[in-house]
mmCIF file of C-alpha atoms in Angstrom:
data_model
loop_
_atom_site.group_PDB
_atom_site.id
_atom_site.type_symbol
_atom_site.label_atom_id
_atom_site.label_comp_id
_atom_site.label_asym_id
_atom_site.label_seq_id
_atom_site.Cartn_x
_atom_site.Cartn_y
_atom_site.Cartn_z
ATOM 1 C CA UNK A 1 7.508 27.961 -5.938
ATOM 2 C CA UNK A 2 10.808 26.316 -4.375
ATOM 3 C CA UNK A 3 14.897 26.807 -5.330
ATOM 4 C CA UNK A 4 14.400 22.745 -4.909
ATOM 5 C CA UNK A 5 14.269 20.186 -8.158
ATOM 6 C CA UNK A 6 13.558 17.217 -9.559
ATOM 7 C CA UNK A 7 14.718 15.328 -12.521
ATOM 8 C CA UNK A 8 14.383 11.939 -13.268
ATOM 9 C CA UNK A 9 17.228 9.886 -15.087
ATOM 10 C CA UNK A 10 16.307 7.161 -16.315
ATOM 11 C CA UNK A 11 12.866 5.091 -16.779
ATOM 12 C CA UNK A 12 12.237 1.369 -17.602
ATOM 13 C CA UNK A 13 8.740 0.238 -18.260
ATOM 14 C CA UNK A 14 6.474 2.703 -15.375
ATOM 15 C CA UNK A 15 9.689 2.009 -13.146
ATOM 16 C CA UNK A 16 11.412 5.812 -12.612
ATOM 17 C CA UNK A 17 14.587 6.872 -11.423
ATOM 18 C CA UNK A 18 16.168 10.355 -10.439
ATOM 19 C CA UNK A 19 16.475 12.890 -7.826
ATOM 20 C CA UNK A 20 15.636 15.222 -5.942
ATOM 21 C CA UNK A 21 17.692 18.356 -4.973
ATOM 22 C CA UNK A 22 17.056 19.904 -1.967
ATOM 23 C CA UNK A 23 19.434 22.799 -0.268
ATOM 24 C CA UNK A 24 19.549 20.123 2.580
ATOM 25 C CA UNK A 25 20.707 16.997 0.262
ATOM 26 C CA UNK A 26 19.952 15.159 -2.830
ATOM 27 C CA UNK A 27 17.383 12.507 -2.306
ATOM 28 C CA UNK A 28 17.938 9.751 -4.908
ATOM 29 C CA UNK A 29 14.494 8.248 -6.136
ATOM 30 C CA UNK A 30 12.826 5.319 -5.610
ATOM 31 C CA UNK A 31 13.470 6.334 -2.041
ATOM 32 C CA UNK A 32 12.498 4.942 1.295
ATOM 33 C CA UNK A 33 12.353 6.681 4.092
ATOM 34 C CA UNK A 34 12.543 5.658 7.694
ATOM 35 C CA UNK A 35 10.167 6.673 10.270
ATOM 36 C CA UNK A 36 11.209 9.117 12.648
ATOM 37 C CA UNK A 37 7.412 9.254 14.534
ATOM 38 C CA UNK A 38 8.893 11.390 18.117
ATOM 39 C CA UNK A 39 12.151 13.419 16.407
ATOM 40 C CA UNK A 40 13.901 9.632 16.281
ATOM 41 C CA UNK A 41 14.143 6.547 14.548
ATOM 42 C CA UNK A 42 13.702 4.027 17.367
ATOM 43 C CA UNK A 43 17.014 2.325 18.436
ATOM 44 C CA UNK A 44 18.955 4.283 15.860
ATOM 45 C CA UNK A 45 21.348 7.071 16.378
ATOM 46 C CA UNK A 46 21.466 9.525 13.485
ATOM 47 C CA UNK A 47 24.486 8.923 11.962
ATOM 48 C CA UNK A 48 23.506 4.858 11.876
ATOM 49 C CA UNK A 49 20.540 5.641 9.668
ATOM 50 C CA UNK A 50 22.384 7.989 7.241
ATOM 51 C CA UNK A 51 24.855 4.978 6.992
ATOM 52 C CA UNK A 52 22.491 2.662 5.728
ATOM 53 C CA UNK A 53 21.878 4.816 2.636
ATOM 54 C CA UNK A 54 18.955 7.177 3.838
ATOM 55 C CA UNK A 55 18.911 10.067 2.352
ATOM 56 C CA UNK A 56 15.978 11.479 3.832
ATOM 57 C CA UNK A 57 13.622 10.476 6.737
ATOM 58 C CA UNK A 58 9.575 11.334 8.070
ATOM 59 C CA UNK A 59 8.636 12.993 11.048
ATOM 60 C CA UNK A 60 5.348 13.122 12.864
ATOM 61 C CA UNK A 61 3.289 16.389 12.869
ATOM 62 C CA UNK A 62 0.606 14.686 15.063
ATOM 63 C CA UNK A 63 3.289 13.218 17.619
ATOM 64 C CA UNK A 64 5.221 15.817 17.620
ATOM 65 C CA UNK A 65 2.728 18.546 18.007
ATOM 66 C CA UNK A 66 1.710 17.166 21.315
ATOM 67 C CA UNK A 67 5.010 15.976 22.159
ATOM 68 C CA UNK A 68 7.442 18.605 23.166
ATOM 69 C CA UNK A 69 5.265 20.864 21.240
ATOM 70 C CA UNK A 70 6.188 22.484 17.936
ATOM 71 C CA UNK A 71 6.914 25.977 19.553
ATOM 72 C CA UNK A 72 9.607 24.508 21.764
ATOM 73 C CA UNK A 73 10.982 22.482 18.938
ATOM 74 C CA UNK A 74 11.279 25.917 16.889
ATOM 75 C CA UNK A 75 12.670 27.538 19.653
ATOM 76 C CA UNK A 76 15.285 25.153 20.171
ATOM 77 C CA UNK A 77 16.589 25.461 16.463
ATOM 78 C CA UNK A 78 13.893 23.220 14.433
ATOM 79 C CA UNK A 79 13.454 19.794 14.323
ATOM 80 C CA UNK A 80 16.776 19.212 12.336
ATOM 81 C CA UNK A 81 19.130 20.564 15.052
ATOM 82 C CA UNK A 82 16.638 18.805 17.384
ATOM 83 C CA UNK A 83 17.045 15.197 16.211
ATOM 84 C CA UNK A 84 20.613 15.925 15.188
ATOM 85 C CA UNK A 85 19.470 15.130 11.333
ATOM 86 C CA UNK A 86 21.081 17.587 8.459
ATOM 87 C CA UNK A 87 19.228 15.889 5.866
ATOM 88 C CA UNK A 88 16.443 16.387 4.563
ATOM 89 C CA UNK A 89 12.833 15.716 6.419
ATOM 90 C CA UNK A 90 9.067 15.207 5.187
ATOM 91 C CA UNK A 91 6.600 15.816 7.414
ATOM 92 C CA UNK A 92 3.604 14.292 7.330
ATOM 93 C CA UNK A 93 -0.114 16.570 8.088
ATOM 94 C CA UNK A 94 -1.303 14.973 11.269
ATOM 95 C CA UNK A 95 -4.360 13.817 9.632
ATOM 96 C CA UNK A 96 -3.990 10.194 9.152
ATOM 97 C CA UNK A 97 -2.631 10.144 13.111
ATOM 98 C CA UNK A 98 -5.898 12.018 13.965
ATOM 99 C CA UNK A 99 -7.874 9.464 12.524
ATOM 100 C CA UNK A 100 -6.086 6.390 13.618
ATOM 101 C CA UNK A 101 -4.859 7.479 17.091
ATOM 102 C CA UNK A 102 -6.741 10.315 18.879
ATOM 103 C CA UNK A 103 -10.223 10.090 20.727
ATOM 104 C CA UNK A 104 -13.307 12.229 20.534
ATOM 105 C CA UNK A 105 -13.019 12.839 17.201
ATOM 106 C CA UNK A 106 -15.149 15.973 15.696
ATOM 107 C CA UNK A 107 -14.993 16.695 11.563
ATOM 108 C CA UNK A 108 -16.037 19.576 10.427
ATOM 109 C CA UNK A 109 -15.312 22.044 7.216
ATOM 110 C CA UNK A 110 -13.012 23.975 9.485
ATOM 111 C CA UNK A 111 -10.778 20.860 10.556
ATOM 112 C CA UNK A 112 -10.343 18.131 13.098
ATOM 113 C CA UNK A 113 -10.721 18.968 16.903
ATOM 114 C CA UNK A 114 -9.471 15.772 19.052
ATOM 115 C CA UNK A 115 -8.448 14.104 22.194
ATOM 116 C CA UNK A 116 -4.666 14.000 22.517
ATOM 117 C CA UNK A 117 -3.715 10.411 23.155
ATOM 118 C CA UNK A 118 -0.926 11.443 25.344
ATOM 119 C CA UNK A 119 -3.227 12.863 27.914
ATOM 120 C CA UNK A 120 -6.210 13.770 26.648
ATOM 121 C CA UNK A 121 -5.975 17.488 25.987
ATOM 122 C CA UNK A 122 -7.764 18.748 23.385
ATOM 123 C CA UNK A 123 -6.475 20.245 20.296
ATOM 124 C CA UNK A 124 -7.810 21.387 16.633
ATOM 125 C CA UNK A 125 -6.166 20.953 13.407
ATOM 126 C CA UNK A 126 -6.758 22.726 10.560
ATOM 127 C CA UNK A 127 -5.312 23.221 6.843
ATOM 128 C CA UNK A 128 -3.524 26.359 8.217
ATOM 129 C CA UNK A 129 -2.523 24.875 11.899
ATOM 130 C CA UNK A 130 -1.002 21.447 9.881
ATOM 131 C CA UNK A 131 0.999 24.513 7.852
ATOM 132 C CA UNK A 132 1.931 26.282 10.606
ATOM 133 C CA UNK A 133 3.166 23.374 12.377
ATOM 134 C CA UNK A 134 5.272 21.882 9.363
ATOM 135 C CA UNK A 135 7.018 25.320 9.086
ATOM 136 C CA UNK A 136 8.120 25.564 12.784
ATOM 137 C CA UNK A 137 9.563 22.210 12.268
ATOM 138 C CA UNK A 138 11.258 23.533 9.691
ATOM 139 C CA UNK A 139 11.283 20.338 7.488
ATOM 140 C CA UNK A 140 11.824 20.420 3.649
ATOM 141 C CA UNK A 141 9.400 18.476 2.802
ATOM 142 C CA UNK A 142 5.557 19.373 4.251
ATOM 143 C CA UNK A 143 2.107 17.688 3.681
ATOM 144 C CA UNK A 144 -0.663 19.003 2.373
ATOM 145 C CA UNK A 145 -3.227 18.348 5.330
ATOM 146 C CA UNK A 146 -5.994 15.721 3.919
ATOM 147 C CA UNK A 147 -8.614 13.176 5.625
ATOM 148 C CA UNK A 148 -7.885 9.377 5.815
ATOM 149 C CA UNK A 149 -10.851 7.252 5.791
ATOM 150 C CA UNK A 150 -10.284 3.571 6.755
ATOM 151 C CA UNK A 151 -10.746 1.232 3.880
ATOM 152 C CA UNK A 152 -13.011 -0.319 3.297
ATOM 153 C CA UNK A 153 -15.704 2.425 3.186
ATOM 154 C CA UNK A 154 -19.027 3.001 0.800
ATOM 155 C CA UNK A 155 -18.221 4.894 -2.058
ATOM 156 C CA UNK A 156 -20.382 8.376 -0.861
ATOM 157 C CA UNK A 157 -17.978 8.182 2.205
ATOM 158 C CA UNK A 158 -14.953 8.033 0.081
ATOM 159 C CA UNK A 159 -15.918 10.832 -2.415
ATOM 160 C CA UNK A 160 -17.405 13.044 0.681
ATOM 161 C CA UNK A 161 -13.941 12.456 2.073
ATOM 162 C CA UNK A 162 -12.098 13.072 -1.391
ATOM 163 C CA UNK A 163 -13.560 16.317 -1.874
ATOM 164 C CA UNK A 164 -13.337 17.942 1.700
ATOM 165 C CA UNK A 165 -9.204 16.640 1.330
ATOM 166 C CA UNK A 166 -9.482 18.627 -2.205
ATOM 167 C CA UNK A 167 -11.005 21.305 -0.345
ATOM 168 C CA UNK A 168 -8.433 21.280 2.161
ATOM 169 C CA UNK A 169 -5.679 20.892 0.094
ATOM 170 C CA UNK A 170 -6.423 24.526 -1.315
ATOM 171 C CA UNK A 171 -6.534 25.976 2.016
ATOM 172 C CA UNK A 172 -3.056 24.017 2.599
ATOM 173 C CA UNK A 173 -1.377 25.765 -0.509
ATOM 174 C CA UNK A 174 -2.539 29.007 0.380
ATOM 175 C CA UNK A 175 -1.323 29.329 3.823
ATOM 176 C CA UNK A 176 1.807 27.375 2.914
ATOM 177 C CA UNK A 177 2.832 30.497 0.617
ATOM 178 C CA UNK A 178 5.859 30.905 -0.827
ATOM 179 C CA UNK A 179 8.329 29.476 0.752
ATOM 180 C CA UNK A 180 11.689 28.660 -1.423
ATOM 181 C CA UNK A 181 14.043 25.852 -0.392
ATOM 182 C CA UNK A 182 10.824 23.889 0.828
ATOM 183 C CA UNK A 183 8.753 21.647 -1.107
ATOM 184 C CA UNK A 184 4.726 21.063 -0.811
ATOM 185 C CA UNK A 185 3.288 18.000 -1.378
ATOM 186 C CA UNK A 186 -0.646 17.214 -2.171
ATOM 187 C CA UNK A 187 -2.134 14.107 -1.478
ATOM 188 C CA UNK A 188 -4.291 12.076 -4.172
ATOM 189 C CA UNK A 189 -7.733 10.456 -2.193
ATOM 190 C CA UNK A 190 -10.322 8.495 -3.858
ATOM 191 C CA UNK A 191 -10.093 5.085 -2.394
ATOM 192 C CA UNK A 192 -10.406 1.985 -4.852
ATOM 193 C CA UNK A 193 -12.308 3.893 -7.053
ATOM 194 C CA UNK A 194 -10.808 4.899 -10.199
ATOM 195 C CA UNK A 195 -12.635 7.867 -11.192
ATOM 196 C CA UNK A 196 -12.265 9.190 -7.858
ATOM 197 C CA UNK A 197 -8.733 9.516 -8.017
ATOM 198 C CA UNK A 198 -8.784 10.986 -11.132
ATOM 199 C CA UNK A 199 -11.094 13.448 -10.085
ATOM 200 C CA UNK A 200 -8.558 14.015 -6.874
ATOM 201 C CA UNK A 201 -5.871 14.015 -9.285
ATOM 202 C CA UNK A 202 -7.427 16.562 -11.575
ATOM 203 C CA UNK A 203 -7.851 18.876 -8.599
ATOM 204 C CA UNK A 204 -4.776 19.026 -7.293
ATOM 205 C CA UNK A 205 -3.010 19.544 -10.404
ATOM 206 C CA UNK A 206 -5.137 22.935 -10.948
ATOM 207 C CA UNK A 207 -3.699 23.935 -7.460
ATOM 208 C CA UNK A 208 -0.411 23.182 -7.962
ATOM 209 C CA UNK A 209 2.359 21.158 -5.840
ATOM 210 C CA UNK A 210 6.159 20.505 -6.064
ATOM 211 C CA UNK A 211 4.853 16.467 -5.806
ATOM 212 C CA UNK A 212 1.621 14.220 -5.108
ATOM 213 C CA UNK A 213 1.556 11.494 -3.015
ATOM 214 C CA UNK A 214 -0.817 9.017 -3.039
ATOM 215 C CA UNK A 215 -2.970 8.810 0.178
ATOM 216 C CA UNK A 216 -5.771 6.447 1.235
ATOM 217 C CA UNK A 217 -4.340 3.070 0.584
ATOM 218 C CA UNK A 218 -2.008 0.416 2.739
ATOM 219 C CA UNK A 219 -5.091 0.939 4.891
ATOM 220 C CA UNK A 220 -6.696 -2.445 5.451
ATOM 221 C CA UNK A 221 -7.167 -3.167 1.496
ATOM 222 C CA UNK A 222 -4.671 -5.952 0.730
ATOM 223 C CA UNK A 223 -2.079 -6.499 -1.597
ATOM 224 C CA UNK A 224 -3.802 -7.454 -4.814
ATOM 225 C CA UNK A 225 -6.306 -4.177 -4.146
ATOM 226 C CA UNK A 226 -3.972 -1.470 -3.744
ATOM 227 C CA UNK A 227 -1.563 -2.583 -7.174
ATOM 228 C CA UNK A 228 -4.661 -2.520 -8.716
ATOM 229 C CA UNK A 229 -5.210 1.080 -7.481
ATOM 230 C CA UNK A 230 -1.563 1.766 -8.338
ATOM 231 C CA UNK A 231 -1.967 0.199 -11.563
ATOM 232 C CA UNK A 232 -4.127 3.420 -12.714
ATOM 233 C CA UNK A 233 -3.446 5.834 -9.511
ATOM 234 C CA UNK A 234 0.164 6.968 -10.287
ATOM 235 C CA UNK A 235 -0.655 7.822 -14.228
ATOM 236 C CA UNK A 236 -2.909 10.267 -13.095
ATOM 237 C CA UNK A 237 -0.659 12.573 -11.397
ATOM 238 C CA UNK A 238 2.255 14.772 -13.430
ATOM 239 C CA UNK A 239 5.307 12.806 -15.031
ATOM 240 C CA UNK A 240 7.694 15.792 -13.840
ATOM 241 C CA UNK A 241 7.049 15.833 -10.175
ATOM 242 C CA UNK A 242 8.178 13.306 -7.580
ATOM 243 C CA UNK A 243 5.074 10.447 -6.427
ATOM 244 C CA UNK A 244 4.933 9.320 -2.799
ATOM 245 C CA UNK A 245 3.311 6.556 -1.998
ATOM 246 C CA UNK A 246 2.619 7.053 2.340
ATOM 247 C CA UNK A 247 2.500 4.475 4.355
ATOM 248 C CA UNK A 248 4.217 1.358 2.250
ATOM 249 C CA UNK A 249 5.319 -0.982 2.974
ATOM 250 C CA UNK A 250 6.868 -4.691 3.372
ATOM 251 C CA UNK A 251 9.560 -5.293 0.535
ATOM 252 C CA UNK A 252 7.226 -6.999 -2.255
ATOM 253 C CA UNK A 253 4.607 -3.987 -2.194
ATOM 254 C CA UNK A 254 8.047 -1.533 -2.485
ATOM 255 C CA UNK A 255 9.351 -3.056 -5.868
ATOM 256 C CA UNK A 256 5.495 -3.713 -6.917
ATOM 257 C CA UNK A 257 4.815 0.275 -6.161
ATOM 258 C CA UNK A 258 7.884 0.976 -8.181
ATOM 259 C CA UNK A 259 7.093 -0.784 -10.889
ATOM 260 C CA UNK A 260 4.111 1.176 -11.642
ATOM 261 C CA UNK A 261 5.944 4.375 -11.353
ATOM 262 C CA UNK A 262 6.369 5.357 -7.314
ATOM 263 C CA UNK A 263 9.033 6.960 -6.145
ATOM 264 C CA UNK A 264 9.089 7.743 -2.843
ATOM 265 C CA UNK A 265 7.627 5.330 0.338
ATOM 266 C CA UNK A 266 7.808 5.138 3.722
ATOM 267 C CA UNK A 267 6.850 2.872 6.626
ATOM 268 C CA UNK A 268 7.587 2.154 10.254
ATOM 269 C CA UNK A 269 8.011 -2.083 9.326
ATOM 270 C CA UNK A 270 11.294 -2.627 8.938
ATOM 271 C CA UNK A 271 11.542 -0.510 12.813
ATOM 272 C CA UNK A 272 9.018 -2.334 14.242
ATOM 273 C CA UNK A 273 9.805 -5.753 13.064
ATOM 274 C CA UNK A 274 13.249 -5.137 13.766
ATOM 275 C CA UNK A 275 12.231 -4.404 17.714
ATOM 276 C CA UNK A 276 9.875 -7.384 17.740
ATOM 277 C CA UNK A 277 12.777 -10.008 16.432
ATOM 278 C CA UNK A 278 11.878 -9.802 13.056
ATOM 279 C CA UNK A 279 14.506 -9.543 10.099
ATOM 280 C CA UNK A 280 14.106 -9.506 6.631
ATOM 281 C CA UNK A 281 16.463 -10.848 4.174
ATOM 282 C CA UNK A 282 17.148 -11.349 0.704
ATOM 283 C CA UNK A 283 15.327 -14.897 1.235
ATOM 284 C CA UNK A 284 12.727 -14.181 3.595
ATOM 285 C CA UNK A 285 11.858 -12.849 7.183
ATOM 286 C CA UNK A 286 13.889 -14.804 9.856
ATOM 287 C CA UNK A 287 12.077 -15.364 13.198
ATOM 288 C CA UNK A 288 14.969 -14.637 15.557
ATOM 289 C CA UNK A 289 13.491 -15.719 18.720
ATOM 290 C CA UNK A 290 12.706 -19.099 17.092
ATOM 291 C CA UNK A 291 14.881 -22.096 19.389
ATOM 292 C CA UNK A 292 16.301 -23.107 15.730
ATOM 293 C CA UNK A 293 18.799 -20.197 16.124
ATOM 294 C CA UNK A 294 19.688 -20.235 19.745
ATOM 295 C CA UNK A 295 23.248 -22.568 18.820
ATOM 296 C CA UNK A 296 23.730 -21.301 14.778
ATOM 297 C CA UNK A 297 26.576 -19.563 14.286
ATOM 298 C CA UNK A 298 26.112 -18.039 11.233
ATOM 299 C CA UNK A 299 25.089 -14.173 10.321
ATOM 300 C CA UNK A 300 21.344 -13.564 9.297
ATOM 301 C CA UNK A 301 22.907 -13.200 5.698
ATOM 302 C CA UNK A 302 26.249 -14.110 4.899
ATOM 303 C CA UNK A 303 26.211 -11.523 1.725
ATOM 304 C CA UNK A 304 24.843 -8.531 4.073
ATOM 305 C CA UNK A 305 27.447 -5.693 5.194
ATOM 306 C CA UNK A 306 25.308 -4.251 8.159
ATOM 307 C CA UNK A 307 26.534 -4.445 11.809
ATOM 308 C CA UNK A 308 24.597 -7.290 12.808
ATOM 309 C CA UNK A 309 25.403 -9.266 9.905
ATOM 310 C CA UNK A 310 29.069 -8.322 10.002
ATOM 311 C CA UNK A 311 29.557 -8.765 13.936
ATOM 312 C CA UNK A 312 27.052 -11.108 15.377
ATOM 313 C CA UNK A 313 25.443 -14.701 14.975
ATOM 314 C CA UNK A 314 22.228 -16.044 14.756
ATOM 315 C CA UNK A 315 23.168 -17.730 18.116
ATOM 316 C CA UNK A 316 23.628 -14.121 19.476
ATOM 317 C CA UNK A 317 21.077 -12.328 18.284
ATOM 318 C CA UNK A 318 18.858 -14.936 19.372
ATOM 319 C CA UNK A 319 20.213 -14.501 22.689
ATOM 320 C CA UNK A 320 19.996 -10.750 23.476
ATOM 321 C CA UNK A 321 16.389 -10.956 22.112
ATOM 322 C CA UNK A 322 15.233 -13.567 24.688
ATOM 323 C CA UNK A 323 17.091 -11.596 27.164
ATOM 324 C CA UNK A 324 15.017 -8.426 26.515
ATOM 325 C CA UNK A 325 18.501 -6.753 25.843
ATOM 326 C CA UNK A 326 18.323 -3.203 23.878
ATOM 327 C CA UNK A 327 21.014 -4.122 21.591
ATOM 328 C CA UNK A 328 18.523 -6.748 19.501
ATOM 329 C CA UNK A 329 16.234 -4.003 18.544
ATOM 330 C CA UNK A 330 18.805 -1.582 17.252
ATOM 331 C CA UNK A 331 21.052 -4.728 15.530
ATOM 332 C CA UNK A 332 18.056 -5.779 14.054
ATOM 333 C CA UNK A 333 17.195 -2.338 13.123
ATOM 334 C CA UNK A 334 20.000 -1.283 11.650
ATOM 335 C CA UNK A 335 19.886 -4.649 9.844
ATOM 336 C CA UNK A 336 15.967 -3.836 8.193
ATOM 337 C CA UNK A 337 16.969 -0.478 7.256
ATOM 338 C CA UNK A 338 20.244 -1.702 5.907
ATOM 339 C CA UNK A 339 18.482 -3.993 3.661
ATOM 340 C CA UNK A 340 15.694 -1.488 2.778
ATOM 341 C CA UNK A 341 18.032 0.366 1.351
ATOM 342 C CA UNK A 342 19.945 -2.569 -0.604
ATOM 343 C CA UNK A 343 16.553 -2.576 -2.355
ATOM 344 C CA UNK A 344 16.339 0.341 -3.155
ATOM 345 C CA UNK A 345 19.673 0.826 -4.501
ATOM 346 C CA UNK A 346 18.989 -2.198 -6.695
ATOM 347 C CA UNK A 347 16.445 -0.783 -8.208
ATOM 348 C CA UNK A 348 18.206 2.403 -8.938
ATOM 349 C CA UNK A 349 20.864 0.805 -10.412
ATOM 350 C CA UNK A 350 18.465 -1.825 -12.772
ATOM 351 C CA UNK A 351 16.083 0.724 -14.306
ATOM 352 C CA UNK A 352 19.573 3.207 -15.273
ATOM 353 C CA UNK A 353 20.895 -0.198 -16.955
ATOM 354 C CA UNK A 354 17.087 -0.736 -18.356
ATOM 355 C CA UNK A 355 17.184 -3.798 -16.487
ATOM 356 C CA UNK A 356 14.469 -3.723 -14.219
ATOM 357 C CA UNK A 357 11.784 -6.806 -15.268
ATOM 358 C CA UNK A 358 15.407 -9.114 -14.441
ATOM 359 C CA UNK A 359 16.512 -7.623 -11.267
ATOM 360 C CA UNK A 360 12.834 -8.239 -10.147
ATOM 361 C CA UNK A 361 12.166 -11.538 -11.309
ATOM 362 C CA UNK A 362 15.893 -12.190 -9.299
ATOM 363 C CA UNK A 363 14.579 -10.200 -6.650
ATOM 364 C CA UNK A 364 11.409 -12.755 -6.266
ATOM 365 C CA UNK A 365 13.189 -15.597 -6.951
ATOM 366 C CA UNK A 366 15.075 -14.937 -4.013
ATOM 367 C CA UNK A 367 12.732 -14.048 -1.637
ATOM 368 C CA UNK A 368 10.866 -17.412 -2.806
ATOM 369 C CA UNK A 369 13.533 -19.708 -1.842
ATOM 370 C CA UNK A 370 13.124 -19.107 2.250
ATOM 371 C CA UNK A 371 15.725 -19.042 4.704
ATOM 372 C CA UNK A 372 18.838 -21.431 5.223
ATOM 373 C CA UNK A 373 18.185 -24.885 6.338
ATOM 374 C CA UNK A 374 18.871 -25.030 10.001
ATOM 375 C CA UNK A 375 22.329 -26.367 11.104
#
């Protein structure tokens, strides 16, 4: 199907490790990926994002679609010479963005025809338009194109919804083709509801993929819900191709997800936060627009090698946030990602050493104990 791989390393309990090798890069699992929604990660340059250990990053079909356009992104080299990225890219199908962000929504067997919320052209996308779109990007990794329904929703809404995606996810794999050197991905459905996802699961392993990822949830259904969905969910799907889990998450539901056997996530959080003065550290999130930083002197974590940590106080970055200065967003940017990736990383290296349960219950324990005292 592809010249592309993946092989995993080591396991400890459901908790996976390997890689994935891509003519582009290897892409060491549990990954996260940042969000590159419009051909960027907001307030990082390329090279900043590859430094904090990314080894592979998400782009927006929907966003991009109606923003240059894919046809002018193909002609001007694909969306890797683009966005200046030479590592791999996944590409999501548009549909969740359809459902959460465009207007005049109409469903039908055929696809989704919509509003743009840009400026209000319409558009329709289909199994074979998502396809067509993902391959004039030209990224590695493309989406099987699927249907989203918020959460909660009655069970005959979620198993209408499941089967359609099914449906559609046959229509994706044929028009993908064969394609070597780029990966498909199909996308699990079924909600809460056990049997539903292993109904999903069951069709999309007749079809065929080169991974699964598990749609549907980090939609609205809480913490406890979706485990509880992953605690069953990720079992379902083959032991020999890469999981991705879209749309996850804050750190707790990353090492939760990998502990029952993700390994791949992504999520716009630690970008966003980072742009609204939020950090997260290995004890917490730190407000950094509270007053209590506005005379410390200290980094946001003393043990953290990232640029803001490295070069700038709490005083500081207090400071340039107040002052609506550009440089808080990408320092506290580069200082999420940066620690995104420290988690990752941990995790890679505790389930090779079959240590995973301890670097966890460490992981926790630090998280638990909050931030430094103020000065």
């Amino acid at each position: 199907m592809s010249i592309t791989s993946f092989s995993l390393s080591a396991t400890d309990g459901k908790a996976r490790t390997g890689v994935i090798r891509a003519p582009r890069g290897e892409i060491r699992t549990p990954a996260f990926m940042p969000v590159g929604t419009a051909a960027t990660v907001k307030a990082m340059l390329p090279e900043q994002v590859r430094a904090t250990g990314a080894d592979i990053l998400l782009g927006n079909t929907y966003h991009l679609m109606l923003r240059p356009g894919a046809e002018r992104i193909a002609k001007l080299g694909g969306l890797h010479r683009f966005m200046n990225w030479d590592l791999p890219i996944l590409t999501d199908s548009g549909g969740f963005q359809v459902m959460s962000l465009a207007s005049l929504r109409k469903l039908t067997e055929e696809g989704v025809t919509f509003a743009s919320h840009v400026d209000g052209s319409r558009h329709m996308l289909s199994p074979e338009r998502s396809m067509e779109i993902q391959k004039l990007l030209g990224s590695d990794i493309v989406m099987a194109f699927d249907e989203c329904p918020a959460l909660p929703a009655d069970r005959a809404r979620i198993e209408h919804s499941m089967h359609l995606s099914m449906r559609w996810a046959q229509r994706s794999r044929d028009a993908f083709g064969d394609r070597p050197g780029h990966m498909l991905f199909g996308i699990q459905q079924g909600g809460l509801e056990q049997d539903l996802r292993g109904q999903s699961a069951e069709a999309l392993r007749a079809i065929g993929f080169d991974g699964y990822a598990i749609g549907g949830l980090a939609v609205g259904e809480g913490q406890e819900a979706m485990f509880a969905c992953l605690d069953h969910a990720p079992d379902q799907l083959p032991t020999d191709k890469p999981r991705y889990l879209m749309g996850v998450g804050k750190p707790d539901d990353i090492v939760g997800a990998v502990k029952r056997g993700i390994d791949m996530m992504d999520c716009v959080l630690p970008t966003r936060s980072g742009r609204t003065g939020q950090a997260f550290t290995r004890h917490g999130v730190v407000n950094i627009k509270n007053a209590r930083h506005a005379d410390d002197p200290r980094p946001l974590d003393a043990s953290c090698t990232c640029p803001a940590c490295t070069g700038y106080s709490r005083a500081y970055l207090h400071h340039v946030f107040r002052a609506h200065e550009m440089i808080s967003g990408m320092l506290l940017t580069a200082h999420n990602l940066h620690y995104f990736q420290q988690i990752m990383e941990g995790m890679r290296v505790a389930i090779a050493a079959g240590q995973f349960e301890a670097w966890e219950t460490a992981f926790h324990a630090g998280r638990a104990e909050g931030d430094i005292p103020p000065l």
